XYZ file of C-alpha atoms in Angstrom:
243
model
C 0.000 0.000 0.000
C 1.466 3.500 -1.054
C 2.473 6.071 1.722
C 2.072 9.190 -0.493
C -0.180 11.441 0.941
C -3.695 10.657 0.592
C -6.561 13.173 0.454
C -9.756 12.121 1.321
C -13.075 13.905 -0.137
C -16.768 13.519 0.785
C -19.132 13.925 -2.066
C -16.495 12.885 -3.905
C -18.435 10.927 -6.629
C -20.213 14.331 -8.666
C -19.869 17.819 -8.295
C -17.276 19.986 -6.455
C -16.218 16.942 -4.870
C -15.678 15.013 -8.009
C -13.930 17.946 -9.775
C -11.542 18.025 -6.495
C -10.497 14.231 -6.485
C -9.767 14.885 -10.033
C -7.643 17.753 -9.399
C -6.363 16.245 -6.092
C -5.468 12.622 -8.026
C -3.678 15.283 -10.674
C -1.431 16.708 -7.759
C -0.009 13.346 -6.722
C -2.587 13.049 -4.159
C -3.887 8.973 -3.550
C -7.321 10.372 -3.169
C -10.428 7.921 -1.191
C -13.373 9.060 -2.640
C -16.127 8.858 -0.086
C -19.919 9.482 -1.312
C -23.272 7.463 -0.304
C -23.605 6.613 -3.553
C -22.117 3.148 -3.908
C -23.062 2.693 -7.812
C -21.248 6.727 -8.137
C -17.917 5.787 -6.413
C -17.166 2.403 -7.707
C -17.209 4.229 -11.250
C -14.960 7.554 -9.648
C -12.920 5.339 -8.510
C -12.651 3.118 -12.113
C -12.041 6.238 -13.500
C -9.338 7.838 -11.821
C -7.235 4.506 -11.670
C -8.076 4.183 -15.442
C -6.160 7.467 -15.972
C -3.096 6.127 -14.019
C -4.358 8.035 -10.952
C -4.386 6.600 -6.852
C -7.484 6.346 -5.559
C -9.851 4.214 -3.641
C -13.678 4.929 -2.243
C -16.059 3.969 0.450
C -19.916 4.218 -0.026
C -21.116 6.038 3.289
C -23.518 8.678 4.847
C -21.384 11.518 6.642
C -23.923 11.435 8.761
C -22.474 7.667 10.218
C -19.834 8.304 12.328
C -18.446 4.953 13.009
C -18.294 4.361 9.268
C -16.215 7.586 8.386
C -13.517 5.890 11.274
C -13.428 2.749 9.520
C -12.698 4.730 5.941
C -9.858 6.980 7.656
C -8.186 3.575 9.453
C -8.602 2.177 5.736
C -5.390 4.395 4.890
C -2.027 3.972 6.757
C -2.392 8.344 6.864
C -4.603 11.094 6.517
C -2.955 14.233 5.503
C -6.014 15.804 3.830
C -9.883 16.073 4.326
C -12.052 18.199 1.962
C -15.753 18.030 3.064
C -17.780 18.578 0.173
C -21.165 16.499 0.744
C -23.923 18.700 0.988
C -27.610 19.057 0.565
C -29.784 21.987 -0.046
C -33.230 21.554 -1.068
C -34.757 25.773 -2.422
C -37.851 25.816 -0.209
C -39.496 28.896 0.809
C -38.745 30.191 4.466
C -42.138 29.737 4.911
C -42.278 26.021 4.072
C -39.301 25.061 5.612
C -40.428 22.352 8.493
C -38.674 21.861 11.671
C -37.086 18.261 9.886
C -36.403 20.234 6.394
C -34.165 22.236 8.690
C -32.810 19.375 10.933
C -31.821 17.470 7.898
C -29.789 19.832 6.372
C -27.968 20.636 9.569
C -27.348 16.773 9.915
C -25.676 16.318 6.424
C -24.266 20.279 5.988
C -23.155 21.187 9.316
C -22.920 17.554 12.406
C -22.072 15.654 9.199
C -19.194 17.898 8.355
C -18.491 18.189 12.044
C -17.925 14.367 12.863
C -15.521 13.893 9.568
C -13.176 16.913 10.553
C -13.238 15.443 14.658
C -12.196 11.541 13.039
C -9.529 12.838 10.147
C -7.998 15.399 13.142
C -7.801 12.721 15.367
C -5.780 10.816 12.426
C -3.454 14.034 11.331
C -0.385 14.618 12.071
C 1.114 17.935 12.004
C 1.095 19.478 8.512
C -2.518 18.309 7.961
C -5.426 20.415 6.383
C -8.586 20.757 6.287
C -10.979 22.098 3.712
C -14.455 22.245 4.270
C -17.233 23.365 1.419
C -19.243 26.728 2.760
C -21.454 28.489 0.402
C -21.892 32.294 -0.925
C -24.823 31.685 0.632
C -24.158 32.047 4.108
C -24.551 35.659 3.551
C -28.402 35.212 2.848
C -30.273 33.724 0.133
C -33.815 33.501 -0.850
C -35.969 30.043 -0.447
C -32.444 28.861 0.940
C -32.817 29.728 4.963
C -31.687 26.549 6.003
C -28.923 25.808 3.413
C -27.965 29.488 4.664
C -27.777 28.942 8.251
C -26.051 25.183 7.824
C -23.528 27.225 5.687
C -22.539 30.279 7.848
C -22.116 27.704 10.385
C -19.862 25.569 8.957
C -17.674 29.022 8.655
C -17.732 29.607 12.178
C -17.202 26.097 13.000
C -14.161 26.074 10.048
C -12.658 29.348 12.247
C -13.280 27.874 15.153
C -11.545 24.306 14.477
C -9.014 26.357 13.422
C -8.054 27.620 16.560
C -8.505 24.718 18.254
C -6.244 22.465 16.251
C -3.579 25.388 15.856
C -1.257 23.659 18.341
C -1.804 20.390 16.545
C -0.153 22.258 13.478
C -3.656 21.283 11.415
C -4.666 23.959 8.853
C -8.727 24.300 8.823
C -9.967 26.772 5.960
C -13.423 27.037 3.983
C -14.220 27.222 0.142
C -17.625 29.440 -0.001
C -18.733 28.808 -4.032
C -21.343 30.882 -5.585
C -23.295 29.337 -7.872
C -21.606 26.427 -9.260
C -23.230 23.805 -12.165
C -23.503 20.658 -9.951
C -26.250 18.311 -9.852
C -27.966 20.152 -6.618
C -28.420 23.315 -9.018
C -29.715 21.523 -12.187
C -32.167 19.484 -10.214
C -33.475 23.682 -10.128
C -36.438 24.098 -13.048
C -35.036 25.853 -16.509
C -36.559 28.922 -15.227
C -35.028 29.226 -11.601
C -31.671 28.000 -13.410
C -31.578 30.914 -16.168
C -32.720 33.669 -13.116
C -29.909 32.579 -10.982
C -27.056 32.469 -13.838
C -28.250 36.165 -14.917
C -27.450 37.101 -11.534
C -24.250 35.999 -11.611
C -21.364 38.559 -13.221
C -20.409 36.083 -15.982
C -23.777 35.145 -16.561
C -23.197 31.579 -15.993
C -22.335 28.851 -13.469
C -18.733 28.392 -12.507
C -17.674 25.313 -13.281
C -16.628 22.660 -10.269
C -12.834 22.737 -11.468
C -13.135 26.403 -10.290
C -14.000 25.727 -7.719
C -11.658 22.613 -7.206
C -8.819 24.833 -8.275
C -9.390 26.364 -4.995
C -9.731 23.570 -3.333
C -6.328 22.728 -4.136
C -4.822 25.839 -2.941
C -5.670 24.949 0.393
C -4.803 21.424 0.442
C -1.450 22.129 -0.698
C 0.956 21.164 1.768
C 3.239 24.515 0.563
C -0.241 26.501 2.044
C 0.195 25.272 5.852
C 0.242 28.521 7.224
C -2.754 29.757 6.166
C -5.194 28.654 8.361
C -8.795 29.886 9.486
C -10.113 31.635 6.497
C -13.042 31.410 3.857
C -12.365 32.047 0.407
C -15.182 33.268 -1.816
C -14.898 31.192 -5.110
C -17.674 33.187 -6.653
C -16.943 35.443 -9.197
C -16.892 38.538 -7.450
C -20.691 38.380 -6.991
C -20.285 38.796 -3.070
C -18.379 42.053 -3.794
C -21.506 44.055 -4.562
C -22.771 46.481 -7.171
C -22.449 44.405 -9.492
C -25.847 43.864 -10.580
C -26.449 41.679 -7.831
């Protein structure tokens, strides 16, 4: 079994976090895909190994926290954990029901939570972090609860941060805007064309952008930057732009 360091990704097997095992697996990264999709990850995994790439995957809910132990003691290390399984159903603030909202916070924000306790508990010093926020946190409409699990996974990202300082662990957060994944095609032609004219290219970033990012911070030349959200969004957040 290979000792190179090994990133491992949740919602690995579409989306961001398929575009960031891509890029990772590029890097020289032996990448363990991790989704709860079992059908999705066997054929990630295919893939990458078909293009001479490292890689392995589990099939599990983030939300099971023995089974994220078992995937990190699959690995003889874990230098890397990008958390980008996610959920975020558009449903009026009004609609929203007290287990809309708990659900999201399970996957978005505990989910998220119990990976980045097991992989710190597994790092040694020189290991990072990278957890998925949104643009979002800073409000969006028929989104409250995606919002709130969001902005709390930046305060929780900060706040790990500090904590694992001492451990020599870098924590920091990717906040995309919007980004063409499955979650924001499953959105009707309509809502999809209204959000992509709000955006200042007029389209969707694409997940390598946003992977591109990724990558930044789980660079082992970017240890010392720890404890900070980068918005991946093309300037939308910046204002007066139309916005």
């Amino acid at each position: 079994m290979t000792n190179r360091q090994t990133a491992f990704i949740t919602g690995a097997a579409s989306g961001i976090g398929h575009a960031t095992a891509v890029r990772l697996a590029a890097d020289g990264f032996r990448v363990v895909i991790l989704d709860r999709d079992h059908e999705k990850v066997e054929r990630s995994v295919a893939a990458l190994r078909a293009s001479g790439h490292d890689a392995a995957g589990h099939a599990l809910d983030v939300r099971d926290r023995a089974a994220i132990a078992q995937a990190l003691d699959s690995q003889p290390r874990v230098d890397v954990l990008v958390c980008a399984a996610g959920i975020g159903p558009m449903r009026a603030f009004d609609e929203i029901t007290d287990d809309d909202f708990r659900q999201v916070l399970e996957v978005n924000l505990i989910g998220l939570f119990a990976c980045c306790q097991e992989a710190a508990r597994r790092m040694q010093a020189g290991g990072r972090i990278v957890t998925v926020s949104s643009r979002a946190a800073l409000g969006a409409g028929s989104f409250a609860h995606y919002a709130a699990s969001k902005a709390g996974v930046i305060g929780l990202t900060r706040a790990m941060a500090i904590d694992l300082r001492p451990k020599g662990i870098a924590v920091n957060s990717i906040a995309p805007g919007f980004t063409d994944t499955g979650m924001t095609r499953a959105l009707t032609p309509q809502q999809h064309a209204a959000a992509s004219a709000l955006e200042p290219a007029g389209k969707p970033a694409d997940p390598s952008e946003i992977a591109n990012a990724i990558a930044f911070f789980a660079s082992p030349r970017t240890t010392f930057v720890t404890g900070q959200t980068l918005f991946v969004d093309g300037g939308k957040s910046l204002g007066g732009l139309g916005a």
